[in-house]
Short mmCIF file of C-alpha atoms in Angstrom, two decimals:
data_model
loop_
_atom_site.label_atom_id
_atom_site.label_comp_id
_atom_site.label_asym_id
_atom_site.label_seq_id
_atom_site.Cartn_x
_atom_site.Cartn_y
_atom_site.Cartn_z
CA UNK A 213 36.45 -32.80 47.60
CA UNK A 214 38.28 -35.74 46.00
CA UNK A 215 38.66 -35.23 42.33
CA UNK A 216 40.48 -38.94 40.83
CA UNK A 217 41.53 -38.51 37.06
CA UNK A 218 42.40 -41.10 35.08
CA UNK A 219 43.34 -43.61 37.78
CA UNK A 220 44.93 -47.45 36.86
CA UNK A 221 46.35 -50.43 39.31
CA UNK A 222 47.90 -52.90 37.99
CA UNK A 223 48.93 -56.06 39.70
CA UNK A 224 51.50 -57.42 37.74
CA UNK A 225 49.99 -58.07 34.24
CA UNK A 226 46.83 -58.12 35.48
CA UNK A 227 44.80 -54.31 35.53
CA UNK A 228 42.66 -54.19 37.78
CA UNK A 229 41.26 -50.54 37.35
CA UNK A 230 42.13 -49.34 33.75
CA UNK A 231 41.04 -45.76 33.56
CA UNK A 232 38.57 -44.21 36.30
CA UNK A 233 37.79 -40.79 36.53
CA UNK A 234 35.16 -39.78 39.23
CA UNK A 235 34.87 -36.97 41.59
CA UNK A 236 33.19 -37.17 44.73
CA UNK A 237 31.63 -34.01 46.30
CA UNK A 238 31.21 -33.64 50.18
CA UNK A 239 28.08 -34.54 51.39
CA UNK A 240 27.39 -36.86 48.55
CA UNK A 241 26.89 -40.60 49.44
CA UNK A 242 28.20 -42.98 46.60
CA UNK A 243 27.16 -46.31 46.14
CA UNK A 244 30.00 -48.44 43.98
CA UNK A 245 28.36 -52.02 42.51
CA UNK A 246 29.17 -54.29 39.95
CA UNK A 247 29.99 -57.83 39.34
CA UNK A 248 33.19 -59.38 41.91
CA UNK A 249 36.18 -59.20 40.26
CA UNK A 250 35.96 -56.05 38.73
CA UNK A 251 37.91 -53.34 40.89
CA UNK A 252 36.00 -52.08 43.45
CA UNK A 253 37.46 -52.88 47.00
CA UNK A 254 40.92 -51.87 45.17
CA UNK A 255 39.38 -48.78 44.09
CA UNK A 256 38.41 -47.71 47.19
CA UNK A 257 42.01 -49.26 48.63
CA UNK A 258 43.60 -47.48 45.95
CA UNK A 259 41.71 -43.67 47.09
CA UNK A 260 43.51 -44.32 50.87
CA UNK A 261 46.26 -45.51 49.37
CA UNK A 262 46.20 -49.19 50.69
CA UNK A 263 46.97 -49.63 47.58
CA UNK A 264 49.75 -47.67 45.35
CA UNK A 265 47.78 -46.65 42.38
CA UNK A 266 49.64 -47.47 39.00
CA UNK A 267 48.65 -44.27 36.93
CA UNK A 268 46.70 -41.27 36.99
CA UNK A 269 46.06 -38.80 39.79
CA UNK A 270 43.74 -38.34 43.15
CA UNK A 271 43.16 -34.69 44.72
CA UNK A 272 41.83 -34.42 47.73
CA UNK A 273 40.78 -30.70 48.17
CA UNK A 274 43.54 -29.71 45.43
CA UNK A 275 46.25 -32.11 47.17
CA UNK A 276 47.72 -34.37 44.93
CA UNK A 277 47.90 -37.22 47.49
CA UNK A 278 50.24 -39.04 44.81
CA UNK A 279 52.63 -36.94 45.01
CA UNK A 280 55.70 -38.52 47.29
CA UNK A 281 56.35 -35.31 48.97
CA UNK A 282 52.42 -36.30 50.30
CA UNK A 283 51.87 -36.82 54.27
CA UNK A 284 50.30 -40.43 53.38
CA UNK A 285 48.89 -41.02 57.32
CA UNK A 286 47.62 -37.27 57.32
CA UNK A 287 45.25 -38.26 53.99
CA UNK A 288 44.42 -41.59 55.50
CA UNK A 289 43.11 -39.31 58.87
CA UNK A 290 40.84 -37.57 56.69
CA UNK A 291 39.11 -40.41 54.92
CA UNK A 292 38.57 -43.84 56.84
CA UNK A 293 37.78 -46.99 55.82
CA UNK A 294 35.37 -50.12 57.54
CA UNK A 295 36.14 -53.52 56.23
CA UNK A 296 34.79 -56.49 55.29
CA UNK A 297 35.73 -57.97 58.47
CA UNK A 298 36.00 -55.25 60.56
CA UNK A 299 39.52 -54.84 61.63
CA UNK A 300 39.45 -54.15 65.22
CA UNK A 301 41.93 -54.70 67.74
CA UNK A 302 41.17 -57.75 69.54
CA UNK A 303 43.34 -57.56 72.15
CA UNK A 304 41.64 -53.93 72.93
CA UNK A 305 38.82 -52.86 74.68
CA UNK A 306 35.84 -51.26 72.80
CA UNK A 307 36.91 -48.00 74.28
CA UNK A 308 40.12 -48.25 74.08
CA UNK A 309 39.61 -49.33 69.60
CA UNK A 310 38.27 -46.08 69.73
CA UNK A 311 40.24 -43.91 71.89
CA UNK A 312 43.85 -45.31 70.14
CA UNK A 313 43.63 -43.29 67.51
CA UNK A 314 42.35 -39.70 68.62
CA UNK A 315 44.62 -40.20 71.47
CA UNK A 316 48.11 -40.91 69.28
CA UNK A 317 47.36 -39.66 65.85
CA UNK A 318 45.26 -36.29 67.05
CA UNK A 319 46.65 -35.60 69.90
CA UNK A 320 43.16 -35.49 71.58
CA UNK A 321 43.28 -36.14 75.65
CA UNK A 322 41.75 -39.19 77.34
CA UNK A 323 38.88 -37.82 78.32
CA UNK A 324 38.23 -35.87 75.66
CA UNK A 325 38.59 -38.89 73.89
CA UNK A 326 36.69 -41.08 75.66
CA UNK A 327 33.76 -38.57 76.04
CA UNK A 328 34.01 -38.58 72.23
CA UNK A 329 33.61 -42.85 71.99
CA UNK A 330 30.93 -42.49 74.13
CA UNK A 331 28.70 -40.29 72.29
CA UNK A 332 29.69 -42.31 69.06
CA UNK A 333 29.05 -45.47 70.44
CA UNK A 334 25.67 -44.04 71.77
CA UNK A 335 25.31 -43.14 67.84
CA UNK A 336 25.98 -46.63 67.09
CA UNK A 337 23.55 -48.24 69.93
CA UNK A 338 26.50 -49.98 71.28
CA UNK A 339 27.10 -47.38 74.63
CA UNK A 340 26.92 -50.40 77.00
CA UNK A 341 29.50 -52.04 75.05
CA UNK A 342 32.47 -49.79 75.87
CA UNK A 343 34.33 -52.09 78.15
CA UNK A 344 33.88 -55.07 76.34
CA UNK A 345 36.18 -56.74 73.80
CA UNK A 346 35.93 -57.81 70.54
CA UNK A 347 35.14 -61.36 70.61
CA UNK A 348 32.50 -61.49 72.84
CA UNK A 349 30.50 -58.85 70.20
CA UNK A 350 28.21 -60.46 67.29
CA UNK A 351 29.40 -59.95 63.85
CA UNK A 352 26.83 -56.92 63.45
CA UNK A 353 28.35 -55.18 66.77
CA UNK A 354 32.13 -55.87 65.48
CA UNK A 355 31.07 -53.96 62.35
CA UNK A 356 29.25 -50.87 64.01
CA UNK A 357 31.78 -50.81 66.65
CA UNK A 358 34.01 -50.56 63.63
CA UNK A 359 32.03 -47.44 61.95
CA UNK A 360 32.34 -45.54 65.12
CA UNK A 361 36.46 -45.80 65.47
CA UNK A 362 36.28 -44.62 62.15
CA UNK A 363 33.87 -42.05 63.28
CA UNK A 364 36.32 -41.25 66.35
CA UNK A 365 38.95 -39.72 63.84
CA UNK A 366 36.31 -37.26 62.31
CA UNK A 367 36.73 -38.29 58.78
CA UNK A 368 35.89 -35.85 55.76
CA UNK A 369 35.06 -39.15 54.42
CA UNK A 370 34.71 -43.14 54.62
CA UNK A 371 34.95 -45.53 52.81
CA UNK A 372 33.02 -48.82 53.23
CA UNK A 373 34.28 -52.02 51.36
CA UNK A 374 30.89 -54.21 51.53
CA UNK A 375 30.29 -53.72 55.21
CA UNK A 376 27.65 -56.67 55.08
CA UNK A 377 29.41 -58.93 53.50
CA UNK A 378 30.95 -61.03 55.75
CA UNK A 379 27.58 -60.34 58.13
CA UNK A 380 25.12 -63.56 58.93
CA UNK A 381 22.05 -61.99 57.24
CA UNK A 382 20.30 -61.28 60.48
CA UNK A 383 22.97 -58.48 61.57
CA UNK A 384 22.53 -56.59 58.00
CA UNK A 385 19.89 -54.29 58.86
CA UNK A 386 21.85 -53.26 62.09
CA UNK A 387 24.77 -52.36 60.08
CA UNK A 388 22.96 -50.71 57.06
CA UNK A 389 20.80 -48.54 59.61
CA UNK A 390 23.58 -47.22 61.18
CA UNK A 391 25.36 -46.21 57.65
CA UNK A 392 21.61 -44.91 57.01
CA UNK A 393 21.80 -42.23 60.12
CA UNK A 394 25.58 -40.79 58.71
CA UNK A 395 24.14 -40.29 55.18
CA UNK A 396 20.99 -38.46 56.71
CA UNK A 397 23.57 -36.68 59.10
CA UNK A 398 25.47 -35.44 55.90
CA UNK A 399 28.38 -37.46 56.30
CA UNK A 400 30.01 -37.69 53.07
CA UNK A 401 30.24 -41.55 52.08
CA UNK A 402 31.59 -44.68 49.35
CA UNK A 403 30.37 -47.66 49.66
CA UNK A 404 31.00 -50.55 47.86
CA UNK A 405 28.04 -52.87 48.07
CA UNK A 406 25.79 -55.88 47.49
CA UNK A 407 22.65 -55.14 49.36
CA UNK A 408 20.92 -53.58 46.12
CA UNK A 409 17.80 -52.04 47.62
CA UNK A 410 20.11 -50.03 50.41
CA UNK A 411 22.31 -48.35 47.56
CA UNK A 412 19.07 -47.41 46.00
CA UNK A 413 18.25 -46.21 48.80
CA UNK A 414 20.84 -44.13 50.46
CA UNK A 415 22.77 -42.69 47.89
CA UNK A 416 23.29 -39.87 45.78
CA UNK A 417 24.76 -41.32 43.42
CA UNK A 418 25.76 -44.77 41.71
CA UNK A 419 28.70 -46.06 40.26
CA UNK A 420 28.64 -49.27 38.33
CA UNK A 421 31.91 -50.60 37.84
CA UNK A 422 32.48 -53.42 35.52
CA UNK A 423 36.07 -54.46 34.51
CA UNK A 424 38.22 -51.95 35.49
CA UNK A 425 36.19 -48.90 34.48
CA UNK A 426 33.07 -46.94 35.76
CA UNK A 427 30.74 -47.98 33.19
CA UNK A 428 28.14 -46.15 33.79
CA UNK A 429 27.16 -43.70 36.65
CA UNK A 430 24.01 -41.88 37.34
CA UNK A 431 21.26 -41.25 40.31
CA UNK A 432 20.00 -44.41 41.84
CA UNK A 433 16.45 -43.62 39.76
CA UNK A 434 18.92 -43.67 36.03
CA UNK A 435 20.72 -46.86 37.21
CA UNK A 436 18.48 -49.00 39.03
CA UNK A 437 15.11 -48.10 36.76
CA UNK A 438 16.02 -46.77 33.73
CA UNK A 439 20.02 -48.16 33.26
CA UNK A 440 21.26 -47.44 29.41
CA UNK A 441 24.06 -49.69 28.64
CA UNK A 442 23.74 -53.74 28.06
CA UNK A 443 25.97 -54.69 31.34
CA UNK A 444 24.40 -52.56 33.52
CA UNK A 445 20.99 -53.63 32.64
CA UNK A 446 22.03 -57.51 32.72
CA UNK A 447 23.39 -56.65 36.48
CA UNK A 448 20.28 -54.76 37.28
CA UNK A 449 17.98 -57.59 36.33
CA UNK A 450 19.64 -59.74 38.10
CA UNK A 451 21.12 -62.46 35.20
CA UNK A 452 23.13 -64.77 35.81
CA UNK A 453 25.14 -66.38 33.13
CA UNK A 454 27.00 -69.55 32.18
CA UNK A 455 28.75 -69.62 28.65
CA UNK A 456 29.93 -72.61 26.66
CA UNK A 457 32.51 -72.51 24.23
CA UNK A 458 33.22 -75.21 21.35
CA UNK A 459 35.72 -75.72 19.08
CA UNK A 460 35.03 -79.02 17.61
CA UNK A 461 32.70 -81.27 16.80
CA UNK A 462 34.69 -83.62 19.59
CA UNK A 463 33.58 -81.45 22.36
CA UNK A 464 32.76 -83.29 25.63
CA UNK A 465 29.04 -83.10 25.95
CA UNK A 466 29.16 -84.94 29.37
CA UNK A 467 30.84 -81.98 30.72
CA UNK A 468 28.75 -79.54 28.78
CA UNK A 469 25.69 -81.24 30.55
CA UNK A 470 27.37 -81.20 34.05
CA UNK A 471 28.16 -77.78 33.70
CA UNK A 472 24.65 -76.64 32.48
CA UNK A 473 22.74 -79.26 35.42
CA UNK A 474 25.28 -77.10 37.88
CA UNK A 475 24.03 -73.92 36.51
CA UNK A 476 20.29 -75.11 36.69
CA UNK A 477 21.04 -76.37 40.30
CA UNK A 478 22.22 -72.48 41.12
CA UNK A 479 19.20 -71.01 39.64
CA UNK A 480 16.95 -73.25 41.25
CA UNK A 481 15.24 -74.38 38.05
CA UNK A 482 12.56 -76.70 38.29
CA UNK A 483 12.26 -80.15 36.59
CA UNK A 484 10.56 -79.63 33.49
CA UNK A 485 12.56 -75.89 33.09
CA UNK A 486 15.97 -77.97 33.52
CA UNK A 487 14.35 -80.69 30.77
CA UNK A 488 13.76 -78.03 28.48
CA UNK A 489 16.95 -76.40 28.88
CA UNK A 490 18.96 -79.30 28.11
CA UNK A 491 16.47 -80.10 25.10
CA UNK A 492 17.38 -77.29 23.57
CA UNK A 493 20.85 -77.18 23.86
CA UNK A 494 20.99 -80.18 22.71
CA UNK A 495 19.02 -80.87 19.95
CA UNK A 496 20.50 -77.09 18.62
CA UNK A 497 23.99 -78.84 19.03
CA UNK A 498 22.83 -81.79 16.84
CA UNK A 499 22.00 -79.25 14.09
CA UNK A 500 25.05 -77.57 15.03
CA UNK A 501 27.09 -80.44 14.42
CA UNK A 502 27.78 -80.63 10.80
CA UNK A 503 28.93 -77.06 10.97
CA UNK A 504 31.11 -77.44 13.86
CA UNK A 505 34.77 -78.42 12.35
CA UNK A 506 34.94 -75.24 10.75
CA UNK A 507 33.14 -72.54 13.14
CA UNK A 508 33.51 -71.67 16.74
CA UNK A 509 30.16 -71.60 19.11
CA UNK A 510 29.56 -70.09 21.95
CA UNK A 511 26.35 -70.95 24.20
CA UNK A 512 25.38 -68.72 26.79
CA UNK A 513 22.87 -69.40 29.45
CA UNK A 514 20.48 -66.45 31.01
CA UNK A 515 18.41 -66.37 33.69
CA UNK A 516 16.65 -63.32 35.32
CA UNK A 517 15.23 -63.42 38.31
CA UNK A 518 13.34 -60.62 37.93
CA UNK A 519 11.60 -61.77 34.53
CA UNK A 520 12.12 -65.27 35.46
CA UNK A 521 13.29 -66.21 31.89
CA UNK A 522 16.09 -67.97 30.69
CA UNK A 523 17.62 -67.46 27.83
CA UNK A 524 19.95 -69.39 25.26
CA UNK A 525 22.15 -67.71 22.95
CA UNK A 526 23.98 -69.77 20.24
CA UNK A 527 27.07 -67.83 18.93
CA UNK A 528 29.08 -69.14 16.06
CA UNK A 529 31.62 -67.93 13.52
CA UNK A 530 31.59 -68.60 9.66
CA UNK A 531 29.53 -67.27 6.90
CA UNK A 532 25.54 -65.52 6.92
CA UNK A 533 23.61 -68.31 8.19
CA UNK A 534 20.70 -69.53 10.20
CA UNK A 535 21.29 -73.01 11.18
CA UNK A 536 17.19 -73.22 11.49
CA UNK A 537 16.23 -72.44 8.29
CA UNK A 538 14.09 -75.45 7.33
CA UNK A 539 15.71 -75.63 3.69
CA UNK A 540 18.99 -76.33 5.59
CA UNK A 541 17.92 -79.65 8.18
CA UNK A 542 17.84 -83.27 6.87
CA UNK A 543 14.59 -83.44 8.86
CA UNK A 544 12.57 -81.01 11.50
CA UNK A 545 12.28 -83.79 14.22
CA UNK A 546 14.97 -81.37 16.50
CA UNK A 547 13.11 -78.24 15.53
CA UNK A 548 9.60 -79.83 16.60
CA UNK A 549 11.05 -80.34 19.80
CA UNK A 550 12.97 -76.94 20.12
CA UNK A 551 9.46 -74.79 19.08
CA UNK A 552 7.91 -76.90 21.40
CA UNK A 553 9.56 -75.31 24.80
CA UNK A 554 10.59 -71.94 22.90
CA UNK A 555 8.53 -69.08 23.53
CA UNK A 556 10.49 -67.06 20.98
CA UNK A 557 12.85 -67.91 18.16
CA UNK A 558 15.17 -65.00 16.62
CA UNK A 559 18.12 -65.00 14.54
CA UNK A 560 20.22 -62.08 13.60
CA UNK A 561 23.79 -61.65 11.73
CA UNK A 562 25.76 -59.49 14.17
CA UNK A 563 29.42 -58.47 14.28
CA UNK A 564 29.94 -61.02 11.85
CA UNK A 565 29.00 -63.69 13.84
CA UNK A 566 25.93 -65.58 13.52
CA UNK A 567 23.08 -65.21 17.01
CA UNK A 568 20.20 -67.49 17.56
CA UNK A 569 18.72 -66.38 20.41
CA UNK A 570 15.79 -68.63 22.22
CA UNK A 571 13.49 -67.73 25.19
CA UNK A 572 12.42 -70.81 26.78
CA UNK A 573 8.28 -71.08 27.65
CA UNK A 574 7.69 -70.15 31.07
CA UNK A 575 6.70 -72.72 33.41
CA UNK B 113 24.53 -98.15 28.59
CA UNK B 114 21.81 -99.37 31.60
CA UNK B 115 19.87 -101.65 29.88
CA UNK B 116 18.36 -105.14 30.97
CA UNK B 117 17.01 -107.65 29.00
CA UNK B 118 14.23 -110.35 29.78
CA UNK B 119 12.79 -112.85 27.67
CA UNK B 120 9.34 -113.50 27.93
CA UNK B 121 7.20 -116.14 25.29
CA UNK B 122 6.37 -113.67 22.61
CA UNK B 123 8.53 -110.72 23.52
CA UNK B 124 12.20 -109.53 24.96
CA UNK B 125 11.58 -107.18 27.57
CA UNK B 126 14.12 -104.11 27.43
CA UNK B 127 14.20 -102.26 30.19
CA UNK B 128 16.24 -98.55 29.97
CA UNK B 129 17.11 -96.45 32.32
CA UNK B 130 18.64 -92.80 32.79
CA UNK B 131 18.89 -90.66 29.40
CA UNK B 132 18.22 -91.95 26.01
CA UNK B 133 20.54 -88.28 24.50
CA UNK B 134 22.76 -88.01 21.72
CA UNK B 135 25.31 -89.85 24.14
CA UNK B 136 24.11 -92.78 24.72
CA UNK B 137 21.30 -93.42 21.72
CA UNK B 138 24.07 -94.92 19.70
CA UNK B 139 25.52 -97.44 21.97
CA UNK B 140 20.97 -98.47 21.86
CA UNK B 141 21.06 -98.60 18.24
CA UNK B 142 23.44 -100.66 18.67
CA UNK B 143 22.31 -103.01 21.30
CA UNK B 144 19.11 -103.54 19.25
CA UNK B 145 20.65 -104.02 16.21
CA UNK B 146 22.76 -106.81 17.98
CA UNK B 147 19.56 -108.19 19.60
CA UNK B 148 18.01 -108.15 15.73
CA UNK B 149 20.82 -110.23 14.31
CA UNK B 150 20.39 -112.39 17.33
CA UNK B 151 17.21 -113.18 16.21
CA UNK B 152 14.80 -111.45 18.56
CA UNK B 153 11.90 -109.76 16.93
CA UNK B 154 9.90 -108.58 19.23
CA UNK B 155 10.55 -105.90 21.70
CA UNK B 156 8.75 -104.33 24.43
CA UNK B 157 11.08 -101.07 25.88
CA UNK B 158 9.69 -100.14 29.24
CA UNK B 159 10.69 -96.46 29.60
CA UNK B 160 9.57 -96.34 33.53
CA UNK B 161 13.44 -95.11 34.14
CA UNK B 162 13.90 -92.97 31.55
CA UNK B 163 14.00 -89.24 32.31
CA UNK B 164 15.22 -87.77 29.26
CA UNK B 165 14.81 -88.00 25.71
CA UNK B 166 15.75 -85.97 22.40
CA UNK B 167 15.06 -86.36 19.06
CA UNK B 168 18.54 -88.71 19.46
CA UNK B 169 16.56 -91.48 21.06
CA UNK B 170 13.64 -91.18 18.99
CA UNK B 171 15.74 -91.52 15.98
CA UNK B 172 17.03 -94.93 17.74
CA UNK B 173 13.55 -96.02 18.17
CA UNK B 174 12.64 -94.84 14.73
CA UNK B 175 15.59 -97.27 12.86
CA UNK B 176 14.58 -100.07 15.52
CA UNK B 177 10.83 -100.12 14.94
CA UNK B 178 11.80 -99.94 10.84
CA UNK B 179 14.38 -103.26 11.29
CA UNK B 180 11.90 -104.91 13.22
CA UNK B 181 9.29 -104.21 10.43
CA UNK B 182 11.26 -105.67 8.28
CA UNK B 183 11.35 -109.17 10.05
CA UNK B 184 7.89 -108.81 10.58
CA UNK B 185 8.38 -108.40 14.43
CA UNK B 186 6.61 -105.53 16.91
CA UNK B 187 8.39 -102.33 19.12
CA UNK B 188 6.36 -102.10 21.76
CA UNK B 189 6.60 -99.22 24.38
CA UNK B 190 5.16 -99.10 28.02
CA UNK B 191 5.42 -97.08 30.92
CA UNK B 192 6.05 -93.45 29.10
CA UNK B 193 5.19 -90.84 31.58
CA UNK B 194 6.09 -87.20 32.71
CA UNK B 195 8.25 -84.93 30.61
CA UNK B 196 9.30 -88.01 28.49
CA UNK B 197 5.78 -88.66 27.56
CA UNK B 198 5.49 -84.52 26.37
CA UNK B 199 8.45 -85.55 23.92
CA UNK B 200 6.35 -88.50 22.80
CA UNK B 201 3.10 -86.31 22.22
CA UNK B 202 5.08 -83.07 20.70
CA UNK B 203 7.08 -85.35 18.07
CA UNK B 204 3.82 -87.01 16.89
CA UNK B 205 5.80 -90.50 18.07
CA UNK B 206 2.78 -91.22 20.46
CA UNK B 207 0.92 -91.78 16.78
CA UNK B 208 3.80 -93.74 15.52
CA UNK B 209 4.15 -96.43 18.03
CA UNK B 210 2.06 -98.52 20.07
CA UNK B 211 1.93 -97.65 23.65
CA UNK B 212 1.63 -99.06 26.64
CA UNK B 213 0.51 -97.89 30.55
CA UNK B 214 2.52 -100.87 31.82
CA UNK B 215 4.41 -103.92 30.75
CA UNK B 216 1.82 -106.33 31.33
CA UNK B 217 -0.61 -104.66 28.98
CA UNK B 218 1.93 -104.81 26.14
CA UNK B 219 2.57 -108.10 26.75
CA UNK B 220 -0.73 -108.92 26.01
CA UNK B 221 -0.93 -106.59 23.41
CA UNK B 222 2.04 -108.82 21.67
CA UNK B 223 -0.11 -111.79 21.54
CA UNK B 224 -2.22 -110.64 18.71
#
């Protein structure tokens, strides 16, 4: 149904998609996560053509909707999009949001069109709000109001950019069980999302976008249980991540120290977790220190929610090395106290870089 | 550096609070070396504001305790609890230096 090949946006220097190629098949409901900042709302703005694509090419049954000889508001008719925040017309009726288009664009009759809003709005569980207006509709109404206009035009396909988001959490379910009864009704579907447990639950198919490419796609089942590649699992499991870097030994430890409290304070950490944490770091960076005018460093900070572990990574350049060796410290006072709140202790040479990965005790 | 200083008959009381890090231990080392070459021999740090300590603050207390030797004085600690007292116990420094639940009890303490 819509076959994309090789598809790039660019916004200015910056590329935003690099090189996507994806086809979706009707009927199929795709789910499209990732990380923010990594394409993709302007993926999907770039399929309806919100947004000029840069490169590459997007068929829609064999139409090469690229192609400037293309009827760009006939392709938008066939696939519609809901927003963030909703886009209605506020100076509009709810009947008349979802009579505007049929009426001008299809050429559909009032009634017929109104007959049609009805039934969709019944669809929605909003039939009692046909005469009023936007503003005086919760957030959650706004938004299914939203999916029925769309509805109203009889897409081949929509396109939701993370239809929750800009929700209070209370109105999620409303919105997610009405995007529940179109996949069940066959309603072909892309939706780029947050809410986790709904993509594994209502799609065909996952996309997991990371920057500027699909990284890796599968069946909710391959990406949410058994994902293959490093970034998708990290996303999965929920990590979040706060990396240091230093290149000299005059580095600013007070902002280090702010930075990691701010990252504890995020995660929720308790006390003795957030002790421990900054033990480590620390005492590492005082072994660190003699080696620091000649090699870069890199600390990362891990935590998963779902294992509830954090994890600290220390990163640095130079020669084979493992700055823990016992042969190698003046005195094992900081390793003591860095064994003491590490459950595990492992170094490895990789990429020519030097790892020291610890996994703090549990609490 | 937040630190106070009292003098009592056989002891200066030095009272720290916050983090005792690789940020602040030297500007302590320095304080008690100052307080050394002032003449004071005897210290008792109460540690009831401390929340943090690394092996950089131990290492203060370590070159402290050794000076103080030296001139036949005493370091004295009171008042080491919660995740600063773990430190203490994991470093084997609980076995190193005298310590105290509270002020008063090191004071007597320095009277023998």
């Amino acid at each position: 149904m819509i076959k994309i090949d090789h598809l790039s946006k660019s916004f200015g220097n910056l590329e935003v998609l690099k090189d996507i190629t994806v086809e979706i098949k009707a009927g199929e409901v795709i789910s499209i996560i990732g990380p923010s900042g990594t394409g993709k709302s302007t993926f999907l703005r770039c399929i309806n053509l919100l947004d000029r694509p840069s490169g590459g090419s997007i068929r829609i049954d064999g139409v090469d909707i690229l192609d400037p000889k293309a009827d760009v508001p006939k392709v938008r008719q066939k696939m519609n999009m809901v927003f963030q925040s909703f886009n209605l017309f506020s100076h509009l009726s709810v009947m008349d949001n979802l009579t505007l288009g049929p009426i001008k664009l299809l050429g559909m009759s009032k009634e017929d069109a109104g007959s049609k809003a009805v039934d969709l709005l019944k669809l929605v569980g909003l039939a009692e709000k046909a005469e009023s207006y936007p503003d005086e509709l919760s957030g959650g109404q706004k938004q299914r109001v939203a999916i029925a206009r769309c509805m109203a035009m009889d897409p081949k396909i929509i396109l939701f950019d993370e239809p929750t988001s800009a929700l209070d959490p209370t109105m999620v379910s409303e919105v997610l069980s009405v995007i529940r009864r179109l996949a069940k009704a066959g309603m072909t579907m892309a939706i780029v999302t947050h809410e986790m447990d709904f993509a594994r639950d209502v799609s065909n198919r996952v996309l997991y976008m990371d920057d500027g490419i699909i990284y890796e796609e599968g069946t909710p089942e391959q990406i949410f249980v058994h994902p293959q590649k490093e970034k998708t699992k990290t996303f999965i499991n929920r990590v979040r991540s706060f990396t240091y870097h230093i290149a000299s030994p005059d580095y600013d430890l007070y902002a280090m120290n702010a930075e990691i409290e701010t990252f504890c304070d995020k995660q929720i950490l308790a006390v003795k977790q957030r002790y421990n944490l900054l033990l480590i770091v620390e005492e590492m960076l005082q072994i660190y220190n003699p080696f620091l005018s000649k090699a870069l460093l890199d600390i990362n900070l891990a935590y998963s929610e779902k294992k509830e572990s954090l994890e600290v990574v220390f990163e640095s350049t130079g020669e084979a090395m493992n700055v823990l060796d016992k042969n190698l410290l003046s005195d094992e006072l900081g390793l003591t106290l860095i064994q003491s709140v590490t459950e595990s202790i492992d170094y490895q040479r990789l990429n020519n870089k030097n790892r020291v990965t610890l996994i703090l005790k549990k609490q | 550096m937040p630190i106070q200083t009292s003098k009592e008959t056989t002891a200066l009381i030095v009272t720290i609070t916050g983090k005792m890090d690789a940020l602040t231990a030297p500007e302590y080392e320095k304080k008690f070396s100052e307080l050394i070459a002032e003449g004071e021999i005897s210290f008792i740090v109460d540690f009831e504001q401390v929340d943090y300590i690394s092996s950089a603050g131990l290492r203060v207390l370590l070159a402290t305790a050794k000076r103080v030797k030296a001139v036949n004085g005493k370091l004295l600690l009171a008042n080491i609890t919660g995740v600063v007292k773990d430190v203490f116990e994991i470093s084997g420094f609980c076995t190193l230096f005298p310590t105290h639940d509270s002020v008063a009890s090191a004071l007597s303490a320095s009277l023998g």
